[in-house]
Short mmCIF file of C-alpha atoms (C1' of nucleotides) in Angstrom, two decimals:
data_model
loop_
_atom_site.label_atom_id
_atom_site.label_comp_id
_atom_site.label_asym_id
_atom_site.label_seq_id
_atom_site.Cartn_x
_atom_site.Cartn_y
_atom_site.Cartn_z
CA MET A 1 -44.64 13.24 -7.39
CA ALA A 2 -45.06 12.31 -3.75
CA SER A 3 -43.77 13.92 -1.03
CA PHE A 4 -40.52 12.70 1.33
CA LYS A 5 -42.66 11.34 4.10
CA LYS A 6 -41.63 11.23 7.86
CA ASP A 7 -41.81 7.15 8.12
CA SER A 8 -38.88 5.23 9.42
CA CYS A 9 -35.43 6.00 9.95
CA CYS A 10 -32.64 4.15 8.91
CA ASN A 11 -28.81 3.41 10.07
CA ASP A 12 -28.39 2.16 6.06
CA CYS A 13 -24.63 2.83 4.53
CA ASN A 14 -26.59 3.93 1.91
CA LEU A 15 -27.92 7.61 3.60
CA LYS A 16 -31.95 6.46 2.23
CA MET A 17 -34.09 9.02 1.86
CA ASN A 18 -35.72 8.48 4.72
CA MET A 19 -32.92 10.34 6.55
CA PHE A 20 -35.19 13.43 5.89
CA CYS A 21 -36.69 11.73 9.09
CA PHE A 22 -34.30 14.21 10.94
CA LEU A 23 -36.19 17.23 8.79
CA SER A 24 -38.64 19.21 11.23
CA ASP A 25 -41.99 19.92 9.26
CA GLU A 26 -41.12 23.14 8.59
CA GLN A 27 -37.84 22.02 6.71
CA LEU A 28 -39.26 18.71 5.32
CA HIS A 29 -41.93 21.15 3.57
CA LYS A 30 -39.52 23.47 2.00
CA VAL A 31 -37.28 20.76 0.28
CA ASN A 32 -40.46 19.37 -0.90
CA GLU A 33 -41.42 22.48 -2.31
CA SER A 34 -38.17 23.41 -3.93
CA ARG A 35 -37.15 19.90 -5.52
CA PHE A 36 -37.41 18.50 -8.66
CA GLU A 37 -37.31 14.92 -10.53
CA VAL A 38 -35.64 14.24 -13.91
CA GLU A 39 -35.78 10.89 -15.85
CA PHE A 40 -32.61 10.09 -17.61
CA ASN A 41 -32.33 7.35 -20.25
CA PRO A 42 -29.42 4.80 -20.29
CA ASP A 43 -25.89 5.80 -20.42
CA GLU A 44 -27.14 9.35 -19.73
CA VAL A 45 -24.71 11.36 -17.75
CA ILE A 46 -26.54 12.47 -14.51
CA PHE A 47 -23.42 14.07 -12.95
CA LYS A 48 -20.18 14.91 -14.47
CA GLN A 49 -16.94 14.99 -13.20
CA GLY A 50 -15.28 18.31 -12.85
CA GLY A 51 -18.57 19.95 -13.72
CA PRO A 52 -20.48 22.12 -10.67
CA LEU A 53 -21.81 21.46 -7.90
CA THR A 54 -25.26 22.93 -7.22
CA HIS A 55 -27.67 20.03 -6.25
CA ILE A 56 -27.54 16.88 -4.40
CA VAL A 57 -29.88 13.92 -6.36
CA CYS A 58 -31.61 10.91 -4.63
CA ILE A 59 -31.91 8.24 -7.43
CA THR A 60 -35.28 6.89 -7.06
CA LYS A 61 -35.86 5.14 -9.53
CA GLY A 62 -33.44 3.04 -11.82
CA LEU A 63 -29.89 2.29 -11.12
CA ALA A 64 -26.90 4.71 -11.64
CA LYS A 65 -23.46 3.87 -11.83
CA ILE A 66 -20.49 6.38 -10.02
CA LYS A 67 -17.43 6.39 -12.13
CA LEU A 68 -14.03 8.17 -11.32
CA GLU A 69 -12.50 8.94 -14.78
CA ASP A 70 -8.68 9.49 -14.37
CA ASP A 71 -6.68 11.58 -16.98
CA SER A 72 -5.63 9.07 -19.16
CA ASN A 73 -8.80 7.29 -20.26
CA ARG A 74 -9.77 4.87 -17.75
CA ALA A 75 -12.13 4.42 -15.48
CA LEU A 76 -12.86 2.99 -11.80
CA LEU A 77 -16.62 2.57 -10.89
CA LEU A 78 -17.08 3.20 -7.91
CA SER A 79 -20.32 2.23 -6.85
CA ILE A 80 -24.10 1.69 -7.73
CA ALA A 81 -26.66 3.82 -6.42
CA LYS A 82 -30.05 2.38 -6.72
CA PRO A 83 -33.65 3.71 -5.06
CA THR A 84 -33.11 5.73 -2.69
CA ASN A 85 -29.78 6.52 -1.76
CA MET A 86 -28.34 10.25 -1.85
CA VAL A 87 -25.62 11.00 -4.74
CA GLY A 88 -23.92 14.08 -3.34
CA GLY A 89 -20.17 14.08 -3.23
CA PRO A 90 -17.28 15.39 -1.77
CA GLY A 91 -17.33 18.63 -3.56
CA PHE A 92 -19.96 19.75 -1.00
CA LEU A 93 -18.92 22.23 1.55
CA THR A 94 -15.68 21.50 -0.18
CA ASP A 95 -14.93 23.00 -3.70
CA TYR A 96 -18.16 22.60 -5.21
CA ARG A 97 -17.19 20.70 -8.19
CA HIS A 98 -18.19 16.92 -8.63
CA HIS A 99 -15.37 14.40 -8.10
CA PHE A 100 -16.84 11.70 -9.99
CA SER A 101 -19.48 11.17 -12.51
CA VAL A 102 -22.78 9.45 -12.15
CA VAL A 103 -24.28 7.41 -15.80
CA ALA A 104 -27.94 5.96 -16.06
CA LEU A 105 -27.61 2.27 -16.50
CA GLU A 106 -31.05 1.97 -17.38
CA LYS A 107 -34.30 4.50 -17.25
CA THR A 108 -33.23 6.19 -14.36
CA VAL A 109 -35.46 8.54 -11.94
CA ALA A 110 -32.94 11.31 -10.25
CA CYS A 111 -34.45 14.19 -7.22
CA PHE A 112 -32.30 16.92 -7.38
CA ILE A 113 -32.47 18.82 -4.03
CA GLU A 114 -30.45 22.15 -3.97
CA ALA A 115 -26.84 22.00 -2.64
CA ASN A 116 -27.92 25.33 -0.71
CA MET A 117 -30.82 24.08 1.23
CA PHE A 118 -28.63 20.98 2.67
CA LYS A 119 -26.13 23.53 3.98
CA GLU A 120 -29.42 25.74 5.54
CA ILE A 121 -30.91 22.75 6.84
CA MET A 122 -27.65 21.22 8.56
CA SER A 123 -26.65 24.81 10.37
CA ASP A 124 -29.41 24.74 12.05
CA ASN A 125 -30.62 21.22 12.94
CA THR A 126 -27.83 19.26 13.96
CA THR A 127 -29.03 15.75 14.45
CA PHE A 128 -29.17 16.21 10.54
CA SER A 129 -25.27 17.53 10.56
CA MET A 130 -24.28 14.34 12.63
CA GLU A 131 -26.33 12.27 10.87
CA MET A 132 -24.52 13.28 6.93
CA ILE A 133 -21.11 12.58 9.14
CA SER A 134 -22.15 9.34 9.94
CA TYR A 135 -22.98 8.57 6.30
CA LEU A 136 -19.78 9.98 5.19
CA ASN A 137 -17.93 7.96 8.13
CA LYS A 138 -19.75 4.97 6.02
CA ARG A 139 -18.67 5.70 2.73
CA ILE A 140 -15.37 6.11 4.49
CA MET A 141 -15.18 2.46 5.55
CA MET A 142 -16.62 1.87 1.75
CA HIS A 143 -13.59 2.96 0.26
CA TYR A 144 -11.12 1.33 2.69
CA GLU A 145 -12.84 -2.14 1.68
CA ARG A 146 -12.40 -1.22 -1.80
CA LEU A 147 -8.73 0.30 -1.60
CA THR A 148 -7.66 -3.10 0.07
CA SER A 149 -9.42 -5.33 -2.22
CA LEU A 150 -8.64 -3.62 -5.20
CA THR A 151 -4.69 -3.55 -3.95
CA HIS A 152 -4.54 -6.56 -2.38
CA LYS A 153 -6.24 -8.99 -4.00
CA HIS A 154 -6.15 -11.10 -7.70
CA MET A 155 -8.40 -11.34 -10.18
CA HIS A 156 -10.50 -14.01 -9.21
CA GLY A 157 -10.83 -12.03 -5.61
CA ARG A 158 -12.19 -8.69 -7.31
CA ILE A 159 -14.77 -10.25 -9.91
CA ALA A 160 -16.04 -12.18 -6.62
CA ASP A 161 -16.40 -9.31 -4.59
CA ALA A 162 -18.04 -7.51 -7.53
CA LEU A 163 -20.84 -10.74 -8.42
CA LEU A 164 -21.21 -10.52 -4.41
CA TYR A 165 -21.46 -6.65 -4.17
CA LEU A 166 -23.82 -7.34 -7.20
CA ALA A 167 -26.00 -9.95 -5.30
CA ASP A 168 -26.02 -8.23 -2.01
CA ALA A 169 -26.21 -5.05 -2.09
CA ILE A 170 -28.04 -4.15 -5.29
CA TYR A 171 -30.18 -6.89 -6.85
CA THR A 172 -31.04 -8.60 -3.71
CA SER A 173 -30.79 -12.33 -5.06
CA ASP A 174 -28.29 -14.80 -6.11
CA SER A 175 -30.15 -14.45 -9.26
CA PHE A 176 -30.06 -11.15 -11.52
CA THR A 177 -30.39 -10.05 -14.85
CA THR A 178 -27.55 -6.82 -15.02
CA THR A 179 -27.55 -3.86 -17.40
CA LEU A 180 -24.02 -4.01 -16.62
CA SER A 181 -21.89 -4.33 -19.10
CA ARG A 182 -18.23 -6.70 -19.09
CA GLN A 183 -16.46 -3.93 -19.02
CA ASP A 184 -18.13 -2.25 -16.26
CA LEU A 185 -18.06 -5.70 -14.40
CA ALA A 186 -14.05 -4.89 -15.09
CA ASP A 187 -14.39 -0.89 -14.41
CA TYR A 188 -15.45 -2.24 -10.90
CA SER A 189 -13.00 -4.55 -10.52
CA ALA A 190 -10.11 -2.77 -12.00
CA MET A 191 -9.09 -4.90 -14.71
CA THR A 192 -9.25 -5.18 -18.50
CA LYS A 193 -13.03 -6.30 -20.12
CA GLU A 194 -11.11 -9.49 -20.83
CA SER A 195 -9.78 -10.52 -17.88
CA ALA A 196 -12.98 -10.51 -16.55
CA ILE A 197 -14.65 -12.20 -19.10
CA ARG A 198 -12.00 -15.19 -18.83
CA ILE A 199 -12.62 -15.22 -14.82
CA LEU A 200 -16.53 -15.68 -15.42
CA LYS A 201 -16.07 -17.85 -17.72
CA GLU A 202 -13.48 -20.17 -15.27
CA PHE A 203 -16.30 -19.71 -12.36
CA LYS A 204 -18.96 -20.87 -14.77
CA ASP A 205 -16.75 -23.69 -15.55
CA GLU A 206 -16.19 -25.10 -11.81
CA GLY A 207 -20.41 -24.60 -11.47
CA VAL A 208 -19.64 -21.91 -8.51
CA ILE A 209 -21.75 -19.28 -11.47
CA SER A 210 -23.86 -19.63 -14.26
CA PHE A 211 -24.54 -17.06 -16.73
CA SER A 212 -26.02 -16.16 -20.15
CA GLY A 213 -25.94 -12.16 -21.39
CA ASP A 214 -26.79 -10.50 -18.68
CA GLN A 215 -27.78 -12.89 -16.48
CA PHE A 216 -26.19 -14.40 -14.07
CA GLU A 217 -26.72 -16.69 -10.72
CA ILE A 218 -24.73 -17.39 -8.13
CA LEU A 219 -24.80 -21.44 -7.39
CA ASN A 220 -22.31 -21.63 -4.53
CA LYS A 221 -22.38 -18.74 -2.55
CA GLN A 222 -19.84 -19.92 -0.25
CA SER A 223 -17.21 -20.59 -2.68
CA LEU A 224 -17.67 -17.56 -3.86
CA VAL A 225 -17.32 -16.25 -0.19
CA ASN A 226 -13.81 -18.25 0.05
CA ILE A 227 -12.51 -17.04 -3.02
CA SER A 228 -13.43 -13.85 -1.95
CA GLU A 229 -11.31 -14.35 1.54
CA LYS A 230 -8.38 -16.09 0.08
CA GLY A 231 -7.67 -12.91 -2.26
CA MET B 1 1.32 21.63 28.12
CA ALA B 2 0.58 24.52 25.73
CA SER B 3 -3.17 24.90 25.58
CA PHE B 4 -5.47 24.97 22.04
CA LYS B 5 -5.73 28.43 20.95
CA LYS B 6 -8.37 30.31 19.15
CA ASP B 7 -5.61 31.67 16.24
CA SER B 8 -6.04 31.25 12.53
CA CYS B 9 -8.72 29.01 10.77
CA CYS B 10 -7.50 26.42 8.43
CA ASN B 11 -9.29 25.42 5.27
CA ASP B 12 -6.42 22.50 4.54
CA CYS B 13 -7.24 19.51 3.73
CA ASN B 14 -6.15 17.87 7.18
CA LEU B 15 -8.03 19.50 9.61
CA LYS B 16 -5.88 21.00 11.83
CA MET B 17 -6.42 21.50 15.45
CA ASN B 18 -6.99 24.96 14.96
CA MET B 19 -10.19 24.08 13.67
CA PHE B 20 -10.74 24.71 17.37
CA CYS B 21 -10.57 28.40 16.58
CA PHE B 22 -14.49 27.05 16.00
CA LEU B 23 -15.38 26.93 19.57
CA SER B 24 -16.83 28.76 21.37
CA ASP B 25 -14.53 29.53 24.88
CA GLU B 26 -16.45 27.24 27.61
CA GLN B 27 -15.98 24.36 25.00
CA LEU B 28 -12.84 25.29 23.84
CA HIS B 29 -12.06 25.28 27.97
CA LYS B 30 -13.40 22.01 28.34
CA VAL B 31 -11.55 20.46 25.39
CA ASN B 32 -8.71 21.67 27.09
CA GLU B 33 -9.86 20.53 30.52
CA SER B 34 -9.79 16.92 30.12
CA ARG B 35 -7.68 16.32 27.26
CA PHE B 36 -4.26 14.59 27.68
CA GLU B 37 -1.62 13.69 25.98
CA VAL B 38 1.10 10.65 25.20
CA GLU B 39 4.58 9.87 23.86
CA PHE B 40 4.62 7.26 21.95
CA ASN B 41 8.20 5.71 20.96
CA PRO B 42 8.86 4.28 17.03
CA ASP B 43 6.47 1.78 15.73
CA GLU B 44 4.52 1.88 18.99
CA VAL B 45 0.80 1.66 18.09
CA ILE B 46 -1.02 4.29 18.84
CA PHE B 47 -4.53 3.03 17.56
CA LYS B 48 -5.49 -0.51 16.53
CA GLN B 49 -7.58 -1.50 14.09
CA GLY B 50 -10.64 -2.87 15.52
CA GLY B 51 -10.30 -1.80 18.79
CA PRO B 52 -12.54 0.60 20.91
CA LEU B 53 -13.04 4.33 19.39
CA THR B 54 -12.91 6.29 22.55
CA HIS B 55 -10.82 8.85 21.79
CA ILE B 56 -9.98 11.48 19.06
CA VAL B 57 -6.39 11.69 18.23
CA CYS B 58 -4.05 14.76 17.45
CA ILE B 59 -0.31 14.09 16.35
CA THR B 60 1.63 17.14 18.35
CA LYS B 61 4.72 16.05 17.47
CA GLY B 62 6.93 13.51 15.45
CA LEU B 63 4.70 11.22 12.59
CA ALA B 64 2.22 8.34 12.16
CA LYS B 65 1.90 6.78 9.91
CA ILE B 66 -1.86 5.08 9.07
CA LYS B 67 -2.27 1.28 7.82
CA LEU B 68 -5.16 -0.13 6.69
CA GLU B 69 -4.46 -4.32 8.03
CA ASP B 70 -6.27 -6.76 5.95
CA ASP B 71 -6.80 -10.32 6.99
CA SER B 72 -3.91 -11.90 5.12
CA ASN B 73 -1.03 -9.94 6.84
CA ARG B 74 -0.54 -7.04 3.86
CA ALA B 75 -0.90 -3.98 5.17
CA LEU B 76 -1.88 -0.98 2.42
CA LEU B 77 -0.30 2.85 4.16
CA LEU B 78 -3.18 5.19 3.24
CA SER B 79 -1.19 8.10 4.56
CA ILE B 80 0.92 9.85 6.92
CA ALA B 81 -0.16 12.07 9.48
CA LYS B 82 2.29 15.05 10.83
CA PRO B 83 1.44 18.23 12.70
CA THR B 84 -1.37 19.28 13.45
CA ASN B 85 -3.02 16.91 12.23
CA MET B 86 -6.30 15.27 13.67
CA VAL B 87 -6.51 11.53 13.48
CA GLY B 88 -10.33 10.01 14.11
CA GLY B 89 -11.47 7.46 12.10
CA PRO B 90 -14.89 6.49 10.34
CA GLY B 91 -16.13 4.83 13.76
CA PHE B 92 -16.98 8.16 15.18
CA LEU B 93 -20.89 8.03 14.74
CA THR B 94 -21.26 4.80 13.51
CA ASP B 95 -19.87 1.49 15.38
CA TYR B 96 -16.89 3.65 17.72
CA ARG B 97 -14.25 0.72 16.36
CA HIS B 98 -10.77 1.93 14.64
CA HIS B 99 -10.81 0.71 11.25
CA PHE B 100 -7.21 1.81 10.73
CA SER B 101 -4.14 1.24 12.97
CA VAL B 102 -2.36 4.49 13.82
CA VAL B 103 1.93 3.31 14.09
CA ALA B 104 4.09 6.08 16.03
CA LEU B 105 7.13 6.76 12.85
CA GLU B 106 9.49 8.05 15.21
CA LYS B 107 9.29 9.64 18.51
CA THR B 108 5.57 11.09 18.53
CA VAL B 109 3.29 12.69 20.80
CA ALA B 110 -0.63 11.92 20.25
CA CYS B 111 -3.16 14.31 22.21
CA PHE B 112 -6.27 11.85 23.11
CA ILE B 113 -9.79 13.90 23.19
CA GLU B 114 -12.64 12.06 24.08
CA ALA B 115 -14.76 10.87 21.31
CA ASN B 116 -18.10 12.04 23.28
CA MET B 117 -16.28 15.12 24.09
CA PHE B 118 -16.46 15.75 19.67
CA LYS B 119 -19.84 14.46 20.05
CA GLU B 120 -21.32 17.03 22.14
CA ILE B 121 -19.66 20.10 20.91
CA MET B 122 -21.08 19.24 17.34
CA SER B 123 -24.80 18.39 18.82
CA ASP B 124 -24.18 22.70 19.90
CA ASN B 125 -22.35 23.88 17.41
CA THR B 126 -23.20 23.63 13.85
CA THR B 127 -20.42 25.74 12.51
CA PHE B 128 -18.14 22.84 13.86
CA SER B 129 -20.28 20.04 12.71
CA MET B 130 -19.89 21.92 9.24
CA GLU B 131 -16.52 21.76 9.32
CA MET B 132 -16.35 18.31 10.16
CA ILE B 133 -18.07 17.53 7.32
CA SER B 134 -16.19 19.27 4.85
CA TYR B 135 -13.18 17.69 6.12
CA LEU B 136 -14.48 13.76 6.05
CA ASN B 137 -15.40 15.37 1.92
CA LYS B 138 -11.37 16.16 1.56
CA ARG B 139 -10.59 13.06 2.90
CA ILE B 140 -12.36 11.48 0.42
CA MET B 141 -11.30 13.15 -2.00
CA MET B 142 -8.01 11.58 -1.38
CA HIS B 143 -9.23 8.41 -1.58
CA TYR B 144 -10.41 9.03 -4.83
CA GLU B 145 -7.00 9.61 -6.07
CA ARG B 146 -5.36 6.95 -4.12
CA LEU B 147 -7.82 5.04 -5.35
CA THR B 148 -7.55 5.65 -8.87
CA SER B 149 -3.64 5.71 -8.80
CA LEU B 150 -3.04 2.54 -7.11
CA THR B 151 -5.49 0.89 -9.77
CA HIS B 152 -4.83 2.63 -12.87
CA LYS B 153 -1.25 3.52 -12.62
CA HIS B 154 1.79 1.42 -13.22
CA MET B 155 4.82 0.50 -10.08
CA HIS B 156 6.86 3.18 -11.55
CA GLY B 157 3.84 6.08 -11.32
CA ARG B 158 2.74 5.17 -7.99
CA ILE B 159 6.37 5.21 -6.71
CA ALA B 160 6.78 8.26 -8.07
CA ASP B 161 3.39 9.46 -6.62
CA ALA B 162 5.02 8.40 -3.12
CA LEU B 163 7.85 10.43 -3.64
CA LEU B 164 6.32 13.63 -4.16
CA TYR B 165 3.91 12.98 -1.34
CA LEU B 166 6.77 12.81 0.92
CA ALA B 167 8.38 15.63 -0.14
CA ASP B 168 5.49 18.01 -1.18
CA ALA B 169 2.91 16.58 1.48
CA ILE B 170 5.44 15.46 4.59
CA TYR B 171 8.48 16.94 3.85
CA THR B 172 7.65 20.16 2.04
CA SER B 173 10.98 19.46 0.79
CA ASP B 174 12.35 18.48 -2.00
CA SER B 175 15.57 16.89 -0.18
CA PHE B 176 14.51 15.00 2.88
CA THR B 177 15.46 12.34 5.74
CA THR B 178 12.58 9.74 5.64
CA THR B 179 11.95 7.47 8.60
CA LEU B 180 10.00 5.39 6.67
CA SER B 181 11.41 1.28 5.50
CA ARG B 182 11.13 0.52 1.94
CA GLN B 183 8.47 -2.01 3.23
CA ASP B 184 6.32 1.13 4.12
CA LEU B 185 7.45 2.66 0.83
CA ALA B 186 6.19 -0.30 -0.61
CA ASP B 187 3.00 -0.44 1.92
CA TYR B 188 2.16 3.15 0.46
CA SER B 189 2.43 2.18 -2.85
CA ALA B 190 0.74 -1.33 -2.90
CA MET B 191 3.61 -3.53 -4.32
CA THR B 192 6.22 -5.18 -2.87
CA LYS B 193 9.31 -4.48 -0.93
CA GLU B 194 11.60 -5.57 -3.68
CA SER B 195 9.66 -4.06 -6.83
CA ALA B 196 9.62 -0.45 -4.59
CA ILE B 197 13.43 -1.02 -4.15
CA ARG B 198 14.30 -1.88 -7.63
CA ILE B 199 12.67 1.22 -9.23
CA LEU B 200 13.68 3.77 -6.57
CA LYS B 201 17.23 2.16 -7.50
CA GLU B 202 15.93 2.62 -11.63
CA PHE B 203 14.62 6.91 -10.47
CA LYS B 204 18.72 6.64 -9.14
CA ASP B 205 20.29 5.29 -12.35
CA GLU B 206 18.03 7.83 -14.47
CA GLY B 207 19.10 10.59 -12.12
CA VAL B 208 15.71 11.65 -11.49
CA ILE B 209 16.22 10.88 -7.92
CA SER B 210 19.39 10.35 -5.31
CA PHE B 211 20.00 8.44 -2.26
CA SER B 212 21.48 6.88 0.99
CA GLY B 213 19.84 4.96 2.95
CA ASP B 214 16.74 6.97 4.33
CA GLN B 215 18.36 10.26 2.66
CA PHE B 216 16.43 11.18 -0.14
CA GLU B 217 16.61 14.52 -2.73
CA ILE B 218 14.41 14.79 -5.89
CA LEU B 219 16.75 16.43 -8.71
CA ASN B 220 14.26 15.89 -11.80
CA LYS B 221 11.03 16.78 -9.92
CA GLN B 222 9.38 17.49 -13.36
CA SER B 223 10.09 14.18 -14.64
CA LEU B 224 8.55 12.71 -11.30
CA VAL B 225 5.41 15.04 -12.27
CA ASN B 226 5.70 13.15 -15.75
CA ILE B 227 6.21 9.37 -14.55
CA SER B 228 3.65 9.88 -12.21
CA GLU B 229 0.77 11.57 -15.14
CA LYS B 230 1.85 8.64 -17.79
CA GLY B 231 0.55 6.50 -15.11
"C1'" DA C 1 36.37 -7.84 18.42
"C1'" DT C 2 32.61 -11.30 17.21
"C1'" DA C 3 28.65 -13.42 16.53
"C1'" DT C 4 23.84 -12.10 15.31
"C1'" DT C 5 20.22 -9.43 13.82
"C1'" DT C 6 17.49 -6.78 10.67
"C1'" DG C 7 16.88 -4.21 6.70
"C1'" DA C 8 18.24 -3.34 2.21
"C1'" DT C 9 19.69 -4.82 -2.26
"C1'" DT C 10 19.80 -7.78 -6.39
"C1'" DG C 11 19.18 -12.06 -9.42
"C1'" DA C 12 16.47 -15.81 -11.78
"C1'" DC C 13 12.21 -17.20 -12.12
"C1'" DA C 14 7.48 -17.90 -11.81
"C1'" DA C 15 2.85 -16.04 -11.92
"C1'" DA C 16 -0.52 -12.86 -12.94
"C1'" DT C 17 -2.22 -9.75 -16.16
"C1'" DA C 18 -2.73 -6.74 -20.39
"C1'" DT C 19 -2.24 -6.30 -24.93
"C1'" DC C 20 -3.29 -7.01 -30.07
"C1'" DA C 21 -5.87 -9.64 -33.16
"C1'" DA C 22 -9.40 -12.40 -34.71
"C1'" DC C 23 -13.88 -13.97 -34.84
"C1'" DG C 24 -18.59 -14.43 -33.81
"C1'" DC C 25 -22.88 -12.49 -32.87
"C1'" DC C 26 -27.25 -9.72 -32.26
"C1'" DC C 27 -29.54 -5.31 -33.15
"C1'" DC C 28 -30.46 -2.36 -36.00
"C1'" DA C 29 -29.96 0.83 -39.98
"C1'" DT C 30 -30.44 1.07 -44.86
"C1'" DA D 1 -32.71 -9.28 -46.30
"C1'" DT D 2 -28.56 -7.71 -45.80
"C1'" DG D 3 -24.22 -4.92 -43.84
"C1'" DG D 4 -22.25 -2.82 -40.65
"C1'" DG D 5 -21.69 -1.08 -35.92
"C1'" DG D 6 -21.11 -2.19 -30.92
"C1'" DC D 7 -20.07 -5.88 -27.47
"C1'" DG D 8 -18.86 -10.69 -26.25
"C1'" DT D 9 -15.28 -14.29 -26.04
"C1'" DT D 10 -11.27 -16.65 -27.36
"C1'" DG D 11 -6.29 -17.51 -28.33
"C1'" DA D 12 -2.14 -15.90 -28.59
"C1'" DT D 13 1.75 -13.18 -27.02
"C1'" DA D 14 4.07 -9.78 -24.04
"C1'" DT D 15 4.81 -7.01 -19.95
"C1'" DT D 16 4.21 -6.27 -15.67
"C1'" DT D 17 4.60 -7.81 -10.85
"C1'" DG D 18 5.55 -11.16 -7.62
"C1'" DT D 19 8.67 -14.74 -5.42
"C1'" DC D 20 11.93 -17.42 -3.83
"C1'" DA D 21 16.67 -17.93 -2.40
"C1'" DA D 22 20.58 -15.45 -1.35
"C1'" DT D 23 24.08 -11.57 -0.35
"C1'" DC D 24 25.49 -7.32 1.79
"C1'" DA D 25 25.89 -4.32 5.59
"C1'" DA D 26 24.66 -1.71 8.88
"C1'" DA D 27 23.54 -2.09 13.97
"C1'" DT D 28 23.27 -4.52 18.09
"C1'" DA D 29 24.01 -7.80 21.69
"C1'" DT D 30 27.38 -11.29 23.06
#
DNA sequence: ATATTTGATTGACAAATATCAACGCCCCAT
DNA sequence: ATGGGGCGTTGATATTTGTCAATCAAATAT
């Protein structure tokens, strides 16, 4: 297993693990000593909502969905984590519980780092702490976008948002094969699977996208952006 | 104007200003030197979404609504700030812009503290930084609750949530007079004003609440909780 | 006092969305 | 090959929610 390196820093909203460039050599060494990797199969649970938060993970290979579960059976797919995103959660420095579940979407490798180590590092590395604050603030901006999208847009706009998210943020290509099920797409867009399917079909009929099974292609991106903006 | 004091600390979700108990005497002195207060009239804008984030404020008197505005004209009322909540925003340590508007709901006094001072303090007070991380994580938990409530619950459940929020978190009484308009209640619950009014009336007809104008009273709290949980 | 404005309310109706049932398809285990 | 089981798809229908227009009431201006 390769060690984390002090290479380029990254201001990406996703707190790539090279945020570790802010660590001292000694701190970096400590992290690399204690961290370990686990490989998960598709649909396996990496973190379970409600469970104890003892470690922060970094997705090093594969893809995982971040899922908010409520009292009924419905779920909201908050976002997707890809290499090399950090997945922590609001339980850190608060109640040390998980407030969402993380589920592997394919064969996925997660690197576990003790939450206590994070805490220790922060308590004597203020740059790292401030980078964490910056990261949390970017997550919050993302939540704001999700809140307004999910509450103010119609289904067409929400599905357009989902497709744009997958193409731009996850697969970085307008043509992609996904391991997300239709139900996952629906959970991301806060609607039923049937509604998601109908709207995907409409987009296909209108020539905005094409798909067959799990292979998608965005044919008219501007149109998708318009649909997203119109709501 | 009274100075911030190093009295009791507070683990409240709202980062009460007595989070300042984590400051050194010197830091506290610096903050008290430069901060200043402004009084706002009802409906006046304290922060405008999109504007520059140069200061963090603390609501010292009154009540203010935190409002997400989207491209169309619709707004989402995210939460309400009361004394002595801090109101910063995700622009801090990121793009230094405001990502929501803050609007006074009544005569409201806001105390302004330079964002730079916050940054300085953090860079040599790791307890303060970590307290900030804890605060941000609690805000994120709140966003999760809002996300699942607003996307998964029907209007009845959402209005029930709004009423419980006002009674429990804002007015700390099951009987309260509010300066929120029906439109504000609707914006908090992500529905139209007409729908909010209809559901309030239903609750009144069923004896769950009573109200006249802006005076509300929760008559059957358990019932309201049930409605909230059923969705 | 009277006109005007603004927010609250109501009803009729239209649009958006979920539910339910049925069916097809593909993969897998027997 | 064959019979589930799960996922995807479709259509019919019911429910939820928004829109539009009208009215009402309280507050404010003339």
